[in-house]
């Protein structure tokens, strides 16, 4: 981090222009504790201007279209007018209804526009004990789902006015844009014991120049032309971030060829071992060729650290963080043979994956019913005791960001009852080759770190919650500081 003359009204230190790595290094070497804040504007965290509009359905369609348009205009002076129009349309609704709309907007409309490079920076600030805040001219209910997914505890957005438990259709105060946002940040800093001159501000909008003037470290992210000109004038480094682009025609073709490679590889594997009449040997060959062939055709390369932990001890419960549909190829390709898995019951009816997963012995669970899910996991304990390893996503579903979701205890119960260890399989970049809800493959490198086995103490089931939290923290630490 360097100190340089930043022009009238601007003081503080700025990272040298060496990309996100330099920003991360600056945070690590800088001041720590809650007296330092990190303000991440939505324009820095997400690329929304070019986001395609989803096809909303149902009675809320027009309201969702308006609110999504407001998000796409984040950082522009016109965003406030669109927000006010949306709030007028939402008059009479409850705050809970608005919260649900915000979740729907995020999960259906823009979770995949979040920049993975900025998640790294967010995690560094959290690890440094900083007060981390998501800001924006959007309403709090629009910002909060992303903040929750990223682990950001506070939001500072525009506020919808509420009276008698219902929205009035107006704003509480002004749209938090430009000087209004800067003033809100100053008030927040005063209320929380934050020193703005030692804090960090990330934004891509010239509307935040007023806020930049109050902070210590300014980091423009994908800046608009006016902010880019100011950054050049004052020497603020703008680290490069990748564009969130739509799939190309070649990606669709590659995906189609990958599907044929999956089916061909699976069939080849079964036929190659059919002479043994050993179902397990055929299942292992199915997974070997049915995963490596499509990954190769799709241009997806795996870079594995700690591969020795995939081979022993066996059997074990392999835990993998789940973000991409392509994890079902990545995990068996990394672990090799003599492993099966656990999947949601809806996949039984899938015309392709259903038969393949049944053949390799996957156990299907009903996630909508906790009691049935627990009961369906009981046979997995027998599978483990019989010597076959199991791979399972402890989150229970795919996460919306590279930040792992909360871990459920089912996999840990299974390991404890079977007397086998859990082995964390940490996956990085999977969403860059296949987004959460997309079957379209993009070429790229996926990093996988297989960590040492962890024993689950069968004598003390009451300590399981602590063990689950400890293991999840291993994932966060590994993603933050990747092993070499």
Short mmCIF file of C-alpha atoms in Angstrom, two decimals:
data_model
loop_
_atom_site.label_atom_id
_atom_site.label_comp_id
_atom_site.label_asym_id
_atom_site.label_seq_id
_atom_site.Cartn_x
_atom_site.Cartn_y
_atom_site.Cartn_z
CA UNK A 1 0.00 0.00 0.00
CA UNK A 2 1.37 3.37 -0.96
CA UNK A 3 0.80 6.90 0.25
CA UNK A 4 0.50 9.46 -2.46
CA UNK A 5 -0.78 12.99 -3.10
CA UNK A 6 -4.45 12.52 -3.95
CA UNK A 7 -5.55 16.05 -4.60
CA UNK A 8 -7.62 18.55 -2.65
CA UNK A 9 -9.93 17.02 -0.08
CA UNK A 10 -8.46 13.53 -0.46
CA UNK A 11 -6.08 11.93 2.01
CA UNK A 12 -4.93 8.40 2.70
CA UNK A 13 -3.22 5.39 1.26
CA UNK A 14 -3.94 3.61 -1.97
CA UNK A 15 -2.91 0.16 -3.23
CA UNK A 16 -0.23 0.05 -5.90
CA UNK A 17 -1.74 -0.70 -9.32
CA UNK A 18 -1.07 -4.43 -9.28
CA UNK A 19 -4.55 -5.91 -9.30
CA UNK A 20 -6.71 -7.61 -6.72
CA UNK A 21 -3.69 -9.39 -5.23
CA UNK A 22 -2.24 -6.01 -4.29
CA UNK A 23 -5.52 -4.96 -2.69
CA UNK A 24 -5.62 -8.20 -0.66
CA UNK A 25 -2.01 -7.71 0.41
CA UNK A 26 -2.76 -4.12 1.43
CA UNK A 27 -5.69 -5.20 3.61
CA UNK A 28 -3.60 -7.93 5.25
CA UNK A 29 -0.81 -5.53 6.11
CA UNK A 30 -3.07 -2.65 7.12
CA UNK A 31 -4.80 -1.72 10.38
CA UNK A 32 -7.14 -4.23 11.96
CA UNK A 33 -10.22 -4.12 14.15
CA UNK A 34 -13.78 -2.74 13.98
CA UNK A 35 -12.59 0.87 14.05
CA UNK A 36 -11.72 0.38 10.36
CA UNK A 37 -14.63 0.01 7.91
CA UNK A 38 -14.84 -1.37 4.41
CA UNK A 39 -17.70 0.11 2.35
CA UNK A 40 -18.50 -2.00 -0.72
CA UNK A 41 -20.86 -0.27 -3.09
CA UNK A 42 -23.09 -2.49 -5.19
CA UNK A 43 -21.47 -1.07 -8.34
CA UNK A 44 -18.17 -2.60 -7.20
CA UNK A 45 -19.52 -5.96 -6.07
CA UNK A 46 -21.68 -6.73 -9.10
CA UNK A 47 -21.76 -6.07 -12.82
CA UNK A 48 -25.40 -5.14 -13.28
CA UNK A 49 -25.54 -2.68 -16.16
CA UNK A 50 -25.38 -5.45 -18.76
CA UNK A 51 -27.41 -7.99 -16.79
CA UNK A 52 -30.12 -9.63 -18.92
CA UNK A 53 -33.60 -9.18 -17.50
CA UNK A 54 -35.24 -12.42 -16.35
CA UNK A 55 -38.74 -13.33 -17.48
CA UNK A 56 -40.68 -12.65 -14.33
CA UNK A 57 -44.03 -14.37 -13.88
CA UNK A 58 -46.97 -13.97 -11.57
CA UNK A 59 -48.82 -10.99 -10.09
CA UNK A 60 -45.57 -9.28 -9.02
CA UNK A 61 -44.13 -9.27 -12.55
CA UNK A 62 -44.30 -5.51 -13.18
CA UNK A 63 -42.96 -4.64 -9.74
CA UNK A 64 -40.07 -7.06 -10.11
CA UNK A 65 -39.27 -5.63 -13.56
CA UNK A 66 -39.15 -2.11 -12.08
CA UNK A 67 -36.97 -3.12 -9.13
CA UNK A 68 -34.62 -5.07 -11.39
CA UNK A 69 -34.32 -2.09 -13.72
CA UNK A 70 -33.40 0.03 -10.70
CA UNK A 71 -30.61 -2.42 -9.83
CA UNK A 72 -29.30 -2.24 -13.39
CA UNK A 73 -29.10 1.55 -13.05
CA UNK A 74 -27.17 1.38 -9.76
CA UNK A 75 -24.71 4.24 -9.54
CA UNK A 76 -26.63 6.40 -12.02
CA UNK A 77 -28.55 9.51 -11.08
CA UNK A 78 -31.72 8.04 -12.62
CA UNK A 79 -31.72 5.03 -10.27
CA UNK A 80 -33.52 6.97 -7.56
CA UNK A 81 -36.46 7.84 -9.83
CA UNK A 82 -36.89 4.17 -10.75
CA UNK A 83 -36.72 3.15 -7.08
CA UNK A 84 -39.38 5.69 -6.14
CA UNK A 85 -41.62 4.38 -8.92
CA UNK A 86 -41.15 0.86 -7.61
CA UNK A 87 -41.94 1.83 -4.04
CA UNK A 88 -45.14 3.58 -5.13
CA UNK A 89 -46.20 0.33 -6.78
CA UNK A 90 -45.36 -1.56 -3.58
CA UNK A 91 -47.49 0.67 -1.32
CA UNK A 92 -49.58 -1.32 1.13
CA UNK A 93 -47.28 -4.33 1.24
CA UNK A 94 -45.60 -5.54 4.40
CA UNK A 95 -41.84 -5.39 5.01
CA UNK A 96 -41.86 -9.21 4.98
CA UNK A 97 -43.28 -9.19 1.46
CA UNK A 98 -40.55 -6.79 0.38
CA UNK A 99 -37.91 -9.05 1.93
CA UNK A 100 -39.27 -11.98 -0.09
CA UNK A 101 -39.18 -9.87 -3.27
CA UNK A 102 -35.58 -8.94 -2.56
CA UNK A 103 -34.67 -12.63 -2.22
CA UNK A 104 -36.44 -13.43 -5.46
CA UNK A 105 -34.68 -10.61 -7.28
CA UNK A 106 -31.29 -11.83 -6.11
CA UNK A 107 -31.73 -15.58 -6.60
CA UNK A 108 -33.58 -15.34 -9.89
CA UNK A 109 -32.03 -12.20 -11.34
CA UNK A 110 -28.50 -11.27 -10.39
CA UNK A 111 -26.61 -13.60 -8.04
CA UNK A 112 -24.38 -14.61 -10.96
CA UNK A 113 -23.40 -10.97 -11.60
CA UNK A 114 -21.37 -10.82 -8.38
CA UNK A 115 -17.66 -10.46 -9.02
CA UNK A 116 -15.69 -13.38 -7.49
CA UNK A 117 -12.58 -11.19 -7.18
CA UNK A 118 -14.45 -8.91 -4.77
CA UNK A 119 -15.52 -11.83 -2.60
CA UNK A 120 -11.82 -12.40 -1.90
CA UNK A 121 -11.49 -8.81 -0.76
CA UNK A 122 -14.66 -9.00 1.36
CA UNK A 123 -13.30 -12.07 3.15
CA UNK A 124 -9.98 -10.32 3.84
CA UNK A 125 -11.77 -7.43 5.50
CA UNK A 126 -13.89 -9.80 7.57
CA UNK A 127 -10.76 -11.72 8.62
CA UNK A 128 -9.14 -8.41 9.63
CA UNK A 129 -12.05 -7.73 11.97
CA UNK A 130 -13.17 -4.69 9.98
CA UNK A 131 -16.70 -3.30 9.99
CA UNK A 132 -17.91 -4.41 6.55
CA UNK A 133 -20.87 -2.64 4.91
CA UNK A 134 -22.70 -3.10 1.61
CA UNK A 135 -23.86 0.27 0.26
CA UNK A 136 -26.01 1.32 -2.67
CA UNK A 137 -28.73 3.62 -3.92
CA UNK A 138 -31.01 0.56 -4.01
CA UNK A 139 -33.30 -0.16 -1.08
CA UNK A 140 -32.10 -2.18 1.90
CA UNK A 141 -34.35 -5.11 0.95
CA UNK A 142 -32.69 -5.26 -2.49
CA UNK A 143 -29.19 -5.29 -0.99
CA UNK A 144 -29.63 -7.60 1.98
CA UNK A 145 -29.80 -10.98 0.15
CA UNK A 146 -26.43 -10.35 -1.47
CA UNK A 147 -24.97 -9.15 1.81
CA UNK A 148 -26.15 -12.32 3.54
CA UNK A 149 -24.75 -14.56 0.79
CA UNK A 150 -21.39 -12.78 0.99
CA UNK A 151 -21.22 -12.76 4.78
CA UNK A 152 -21.53 -8.96 4.99
CA UNK A 153 -23.36 -8.14 8.23
CA UNK A 154 -24.56 -4.58 7.45
CA UNK A 155 -26.26 -2.75 4.59
CA UNK A 156 -26.57 0.98 4.03
CA UNK A 157 -29.11 1.59 1.30
CA UNK A 158 -32.19 3.68 0.66
CA UNK A 159 -35.06 2.98 3.03
CA UNK A 160 -38.72 2.37 2.27
CA UNK A 161 -41.03 4.25 4.64
CA UNK A 162 -43.34 2.07 6.76
CA UNK A 163 -46.43 3.09 8.75
CA UNK A 164 -48.65 0.72 10.72
CA UNK A 165 -46.72 -2.25 9.38
CA UNK A 166 -47.26 -1.36 5.70
CA UNK A 167 -45.20 0.45 3.08
CA UNK A 168 -46.37 3.98 2.46
CA UNK A 169 -45.06 4.01 -1.11
CA UNK A 170 -42.45 6.64 -0.26
CA UNK A 171 -38.84 6.75 0.82
CA UNK A 172 -37.70 7.41 4.36
CA UNK A 173 -35.48 10.40 3.69
CA UNK A 174 -33.60 10.73 0.41
CA UNK A 175 -32.22 8.20 -2.07
CA UNK A 176 -28.74 7.34 -0.85
CA UNK A 177 -26.85 8.58 -3.87
CA UNK A 178 -23.94 11.00 -4.06
CA UNK A 179 -23.72 13.42 -1.11
CA UNK A 180 -26.65 11.68 0.65
CA UNK A 181 -24.78 8.37 0.67
CA UNK A 182 -21.58 10.06 1.85
CA UNK A 183 -23.49 11.70 4.70
CA UNK A 184 -25.13 8.37 5.63
CA UNK A 185 -21.70 6.73 5.74
CA UNK A 186 -20.36 9.51 7.98
CA UNK A 187 -23.31 9.12 10.34
CA UNK A 188 -22.81 5.35 10.37
CA UNK A 189 -19.11 5.80 11.13
CA UNK A 190 -19.85 8.15 14.03
CA UNK A 191 -22.46 5.76 15.47
CA UNK A 192 -20.16 2.71 15.25
CA UNK A 193 -16.82 4.17 16.27
CA UNK A 194 -15.36 3.96 12.75
CA UNK A 195 -12.51 6.18 11.57
CA UNK A 196 -13.29 6.98 7.92
CA UNK A 197 -9.78 8.25 7.25
CA UNK A 198 -8.46 4.72 7.94
CA UNK A 199 -11.29 2.96 6.14
CA UNK A 200 -11.70 1.51 2.64
CA UNK A 201 -14.21 2.45 -0.06
CA UNK A 202 -14.91 0.31 -3.14
CA UNK A 203 -17.15 1.67 -5.91
CA UNK A 204 -17.55 1.80 -9.66
CA UNK A 205 -19.69 4.95 -9.79
CA UNK A 206 -18.76 8.61 -10.00
CA UNK A 207 -21.76 9.16 -7.77
CA UNK A 208 -19.50 8.02 -4.92
CA UNK A 209 -16.85 10.70 -5.40
CA UNK A 210 -18.34 12.48 -2.38
CA UNK A 211 -17.86 9.30 -0.35
CA UNK A 212 -14.35 8.81 -1.77
CA UNK A 213 -13.44 12.25 -0.43
CA UNK A 214 -14.11 11.05 3.14
CA UNK A 215 -12.29 7.73 3.14
CA UNK A 216 -8.67 6.73 3.54
CA UNK A 217 -8.27 4.08 0.82
CA UNK A 218 -10.28 4.46 -2.38
CA UNK A 219 -10.47 1.52 -4.78
CA UNK A 220 -12.37 2.10 -8.04
CA UNK A 221 -13.75 -1.18 -9.44
CA UNK A 222 -14.73 -1.24 -13.13
CA UNK A 223 -15.17 2.55 -12.89
CA UNK A 224 -17.50 4.52 -15.12
CA UNK A 225 -15.78 7.12 -17.38
CA UNK A 226 -16.07 9.99 -14.89
CA UNK A 227 -14.72 7.95 -11.99
CA UNK A 228 -11.97 6.53 -14.22
CA UNK A 229 -10.87 10.07 -15.09
CA UNK A 230 -10.83 11.03 -11.39
CA UNK A 231 -8.88 7.86 -10.56
CA UNK A 232 -6.27 8.75 -13.18
CA UNK A 233 -6.02 12.31 -11.86
CA UNK A 234 -5.62 11.34 -8.21
CA UNK A 235 -3.64 8.12 -8.68
CA UNK A 236 -6.26 5.70 -7.39
CA UNK A 237 -5.42 2.22 -8.62
CA UNK A 238 -8.30 0.43 -10.35
CA UNK A 239 -7.60 -3.33 -10.17
CA UNK A 240 -8.72 -5.35 -13.16
CA UNK A 241 -11.80 -7.56 -12.79
CA UNK A 242 -13.21 -10.02 -15.31
CA UNK A 243 -16.43 -9.24 -17.16
CA UNK A 244 -19.50 -11.34 -16.35
CA UNK A 245 -20.27 -12.39 -19.91
CA UNK A 246 -23.05 -14.52 -21.35
CA UNK A 247 -22.15 -17.93 -22.83
CA UNK A 248 -20.85 -17.86 -26.40
CA UNK A 249 -22.07 -20.12 -29.24
CA UNK A 250 -18.90 -22.19 -28.82
CA UNK A 251 -19.83 -22.83 -25.19
CA UNK A 252 -23.20 -24.26 -26.22
CA UNK A 253 -21.55 -26.50 -28.80
CA UNK A 254 -18.90 -27.59 -26.32
CA UNK A 255 -21.61 -28.43 -23.77
CA UNK A 256 -23.54 -30.54 -26.28
CA UNK A 257 -20.41 -32.45 -27.21
CA UNK A 258 -19.66 -32.85 -23.50
CA UNK A 259 -23.06 -34.47 -22.97
CA UNK A 260 -22.32 -37.01 -25.69
CA UNK A 261 -18.90 -37.57 -24.12
CA UNK A 262 -20.54 -38.21 -20.73
CA UNK A 263 -22.93 -40.80 -22.17
CA UNK A 264 -20.23 -42.37 -24.31
CA UNK A 265 -17.73 -42.47 -21.46
CA UNK A 266 -20.27 -44.00 -19.07
CA UNK A 267 -21.23 -46.69 -21.58
CA UNK A 268 -17.59 -47.41 -22.41
CA UNK A 269 -16.72 -47.77 -18.74
CA UNK A 270 -19.53 -50.25 -18.08
CA UNK A 271 -18.72 -52.32 -21.17
CA UNK A 272 -15.00 -52.32 -20.38
CA UNK A 273 -15.62 -53.97 -17.01
CA UNK A 274 -18.70 -56.00 -17.92
CA UNK A 275 -16.65 -59.20 -18.25
CA UNK A 276 -15.97 -59.06 -14.49
CA UNK A 277 -19.70 -59.21 -13.67
CA UNK A 278 -18.73 -57.00 -10.73
CA UNK A 279 -21.22 -54.12 -10.44
CA UNK A 280 -18.84 -52.05 -8.31
CA UNK A 281 -16.04 -52.38 -10.84
CA UNK A 282 -18.43 -51.33 -13.61
CA UNK A 283 -19.68 -48.38 -11.52
CA UNK A 284 -16.11 -47.21 -10.87
CA UNK A 285 -15.29 -47.41 -14.59
CA UNK A 286 -18.52 -45.56 -15.41
CA UNK A 287 -17.47 -42.71 -13.13
CA UNK A 288 -13.90 -42.69 -14.40
CA UNK A 289 -14.72 -42.34 -18.09
CA UNK A 290 -18.09 -40.65 -17.63
CA UNK A 291 -16.40 -37.74 -15.85
CA UNK A 292 -12.96 -37.41 -17.43
CA UNK A 293 -14.23 -37.51 -21.01
CA UNK A 294 -16.80 -34.68 -20.73
CA UNK A 295 -14.45 -32.55 -18.65
CA UNK A 296 -11.80 -32.87 -21.32
CA UNK A 297 -14.23 -32.13 -24.17
CA UNK A 298 -15.59 -29.07 -22.32
CA UNK A 299 -12.08 -27.72 -21.76
CA UNK A 300 -12.31 -27.98 -17.96
CA UNK A 301 -8.98 -28.75 -16.31
CA UNK A 302 -8.64 -29.81 -12.67
CA UNK A 303 -5.69 -28.63 -10.58
CA UNK A 304 -5.59 -30.75 -7.43
CA UNK A 305 -3.73 -30.16 -4.17
CA UNK A 306 -3.54 -32.90 -1.52
CA UNK A 307 -4.48 -35.74 -3.87
CA UNK A 308 -2.96 -38.25 -1.43
CA UNK A 309 -5.85 -37.63 0.97
CA UNK A 310 -8.30 -38.87 -1.69
CA UNK A 311 -6.70 -42.31 -1.59
CA UNK A 312 -6.44 -42.94 2.13
CA UNK A 313 -7.87 -43.48 4.59
CA UNK A 314 -10.81 -45.32 3.06
CA UNK A 315 -13.73 -45.54 3.63
CA UNK A 316 -14.45 -41.92 4.46
CA UNK A 317 -17.12 -39.25 4.09
CA UNK A 318 -15.86 -36.74 1.54
CA UNK A 319 -17.39 -33.30 2.05
CA UNK A 320 -17.41 -30.89 -0.90
CA UNK A 321 -18.62 -27.29 -1.14
CA UNK A 322 -21.30 -27.14 -3.80
CA UNK A 323 -21.75 -24.23 -6.20
CA UNK A 324 -21.91 -25.62 -9.73
CA UNK A 325 -23.87 -28.29 -11.58
CA UNK A 326 -20.48 -29.54 -12.79
CA UNK A 327 -19.50 -30.60 -9.26
CA UNK A 328 -21.10 -33.97 -10.08
CA UNK A 329 -18.30 -34.47 -12.61
CA UNK A 330 -15.50 -32.77 -10.71
CA UNK A 331 -15.84 -34.67 -7.42
CA UNK A 332 -15.77 -38.27 -8.74
CA UNK A 333 -13.03 -37.34 -11.21
CA UNK A 334 -10.87 -36.18 -8.30
CA UNK A 335 -11.68 -38.97 -5.86
CA UNK A 336 -11.28 -41.91 -8.21
CA UNK A 337 -13.15 -45.16 -7.65
CA UNK A 338 -14.86 -46.89 -4.77
CA UNK A 339 -17.03 -43.94 -3.86
CA UNK A 340 -20.72 -43.18 -4.18
CA UNK A 341 -22.82 -40.18 -3.23
CA UNK A 342 -26.00 -38.66 -1.88
CA UNK A 343 -28.40 -36.68 -4.09
CA UNK A 344 -31.81 -35.03 -4.00
CA UNK A 345 -34.73 -37.33 -4.83
CA UNK A 346 -35.79 -35.15 -7.79
CA UNK A 347 -32.81 -36.51 -9.73
CA UNK A 348 -34.31 -40.00 -9.74
CA UNK A 349 -36.63 -38.87 -12.55
CA UNK A 350 -33.88 -37.21 -14.59
CA UNK A 351 -33.69 -39.08 -17.91
CA UNK A 352 -29.88 -39.04 -18.02
CA UNK A 353 -28.50 -38.58 -14.52
CA UNK A 354 -31.18 -40.65 -12.77
CA UNK A 355 -30.15 -44.03 -14.27
CA UNK A 356 -26.43 -43.24 -14.02
CA UNK A 357 -26.68 -42.23 -10.37
CA UNK A 358 -28.75 -45.30 -9.50
CA UNK A 359 -26.18 -47.52 -11.19
CA UNK A 360 -23.31 -46.16 -9.05
CA UNK A 361 -25.34 -46.57 -5.86
CA UNK A 362 -26.30 -42.97 -5.04
CA UNK A 363 -28.71 -42.60 -2.11
CA UNK A 364 -31.58 -40.21 -2.84
CA UNK A 365 -33.07 -38.06 -0.07
CA UNK A 366 -36.20 -35.94 0.28
CA UNK A 367 -34.93 -32.49 1.27
CA UNK A 368 -38.45 -31.17 1.82
CA UNK A 369 -39.03 -33.48 4.78
CA UNK A 370 -36.39 -33.50 7.53
CA UNK A 371 -37.57 -36.76 9.11
CA UNK A 372 -37.62 -38.59 5.76
CA UNK A 373 -34.21 -37.16 4.88
CA UNK A 374 -32.72 -38.46 8.12
CA UNK A 375 -34.31 -41.87 7.62
CA UNK A 376 -33.03 -42.14 4.04
CA UNK A 377 -29.48 -41.45 5.23
CA UNK A 378 -29.50 -44.49 7.53
CA UNK A 379 -28.51 -46.95 4.73
CA UNK A 380 -25.51 -44.74 3.95
CA UNK A 381 -24.03 -45.72 7.32
CA UNK A 382 -24.24 -49.38 6.23
CA UNK A 383 -22.60 -48.42 2.94
CA UNK A 384 -19.69 -46.86 4.84
CA UNK A 385 -19.37 -49.83 7.17
CA UNK A 386 -19.25 -52.03 4.08
CA UNK A 387 -16.11 -50.23 2.91
CA UNK A 388 -17.50 -47.85 0.28
CA UNK A 389 -16.78 -44.12 0.67
CA UNK A 390 -19.48 -41.48 0.26
CA UNK A 391 -19.29 -37.94 -1.18
CA UNK A 392 -21.83 -35.40 0.06
CA UNK A 393 -22.35 -31.63 0.01
CA UNK A 394 -22.84 -30.58 3.65
CA UNK A 395 -24.61 -27.39 2.54
CA UNK A 396 -27.46 -29.52 1.22
CA UNK A 397 -27.80 -27.44 -1.97
CA UNK A 398 -25.74 -25.28 -4.30
CA UNK A 399 -24.66 -21.92 -2.85
CA UNK A 400 -25.29 -18.64 -4.65
CA UNK A 401 -21.73 -17.37 -4.23
CA UNK A 402 -18.27 -18.83 -3.75
CA UNK A 403 -18.88 -18.40 -0.02
CA UNK A 404 -19.97 -21.82 1.35
CA UNK A 405 -23.44 -21.85 2.86
CA UNK A 406 -24.29 -23.21 6.29
CA UNK A 407 -23.30 -26.84 6.89
CA UNK A 408 -25.90 -29.41 7.94
CA UNK A 409 -24.99 -32.11 10.43
CA UNK A 410 -26.20 -35.18 8.51
CA UNK A 411 -22.83 -36.07 6.98
CA UNK A 412 -21.12 -35.71 10.35
CA UNK A 413 -23.70 -37.96 12.02
CA UNK A 414 -23.08 -40.59 9.34
CA UNK A 415 -19.31 -40.45 9.83
CA UNK A 416 -19.67 -40.67 13.60
CA UNK A 417 -22.03 -43.65 13.45
CA UNK A 418 -19.91 -45.51 10.89
CA UNK A 419 -16.67 -44.72 12.70
CA UNK A 420 -15.01 -43.15 9.64
CA UNK A 421 -13.34 -39.74 9.18
CA UNK A 422 -14.62 -36.82 7.15
CA UNK A 423 -12.29 -35.47 4.47
CA UNK A 424 -12.91 -31.90 3.23
CA UNK A 425 -12.79 -31.39 -0.53
CA UNK A 426 -12.57 -27.64 -1.16
CA UNK A 427 -13.50 -26.53 -4.68
CA UNK A 428 -12.57 -23.13 -6.08
CA UNK A 429 -13.68 -21.56 -9.40
CA UNK A 430 -16.32 -24.19 -10.23
CA UNK A 431 -18.93 -21.47 -10.84
CA UNK A 432 -16.62 -19.93 -13.43
CA UNK A 433 -16.91 -23.02 -15.64
CA UNK A 434 -20.56 -23.64 -14.85
CA UNK A 435 -22.86 -21.15 -13.09
CA UNK A 436 -25.14 -22.37 -10.31
CA UNK A 437 -28.31 -22.79 -12.38
CA UNK A 438 -26.74 -23.25 -15.79
CA UNK A 439 -25.84 -26.44 -17.65
CA UNK A 440 -23.65 -24.51 -20.11
CA UNK A 441 -19.95 -25.30 -19.73
CA UNK A 442 -17.18 -22.75 -20.15
CA UNK A 443 -13.53 -23.73 -20.47
CA UNK A 444 -11.30 -23.02 -17.49
CA UNK A 445 -9.32 -24.32 -14.56
CA UNK A 446 -10.98 -25.56 -11.37
CA UNK A 447 -8.82 -25.76 -8.25
CA UNK A 448 -9.49 -28.56 -5.77
CA UNK A 449 -7.81 -28.91 -2.37
CA UNK A 450 -8.28 -32.19 -0.52
CA UNK A 451 -7.51 -31.62 3.16
CA UNK A 452 -6.31 -34.15 5.74
CA UNK A 453 -8.91 -36.45 7.33
CA UNK A 454 -10.77 -35.29 10.43
CA UNK A 455 -11.96 -37.78 13.03
CA UNK A 456 -15.47 -37.33 14.46
CA UNK A 457 -15.56 -38.27 18.15
CA UNK A 458 -18.29 -40.87 18.61
CA UNK A 459 -18.21 -40.51 22.39
CA UNK A 460 -19.32 -36.90 22.49
CA UNK A 461 -22.25 -36.20 20.12
CA UNK A 462 -22.97 -32.94 21.98
CA UNK A 463 -19.75 -31.48 20.56
CA UNK A 464 -20.94 -32.03 16.99
CA UNK A 465 -22.13 -28.44 16.45
CA UNK A 466 -18.70 -27.15 17.35
CA UNK A 467 -17.05 -29.67 15.01
CA UNK A 468 -19.34 -28.69 12.13
CA UNK A 469 -18.50 -25.00 12.61
CA UNK A 470 -14.79 -25.85 12.83
CA UNK A 471 -14.87 -27.79 9.56
CA UNK A 472 -16.79 -25.05 7.74
CA UNK A 473 -14.21 -22.54 8.94
CA UNK A 474 -11.55 -24.74 7.30
CA UNK A 475 -13.29 -24.14 3.97
CA UNK A 476 -13.36 -20.38 4.50
CA UNK A 477 -9.70 -20.34 5.52
CA UNK A 478 -8.67 -22.53 2.58
CA UNK A 479 -10.55 -20.42 0.05
CA UNK A 480 -8.96 -17.31 1.52
CA UNK A 481 -5.40 -18.75 1.66
CA UNK A 482 -5.14 -21.43 -1.00
CA UNK A 483 -2.58 -24.17 -0.21
CA UNK A 484 0.45 -24.45 -2.45
#
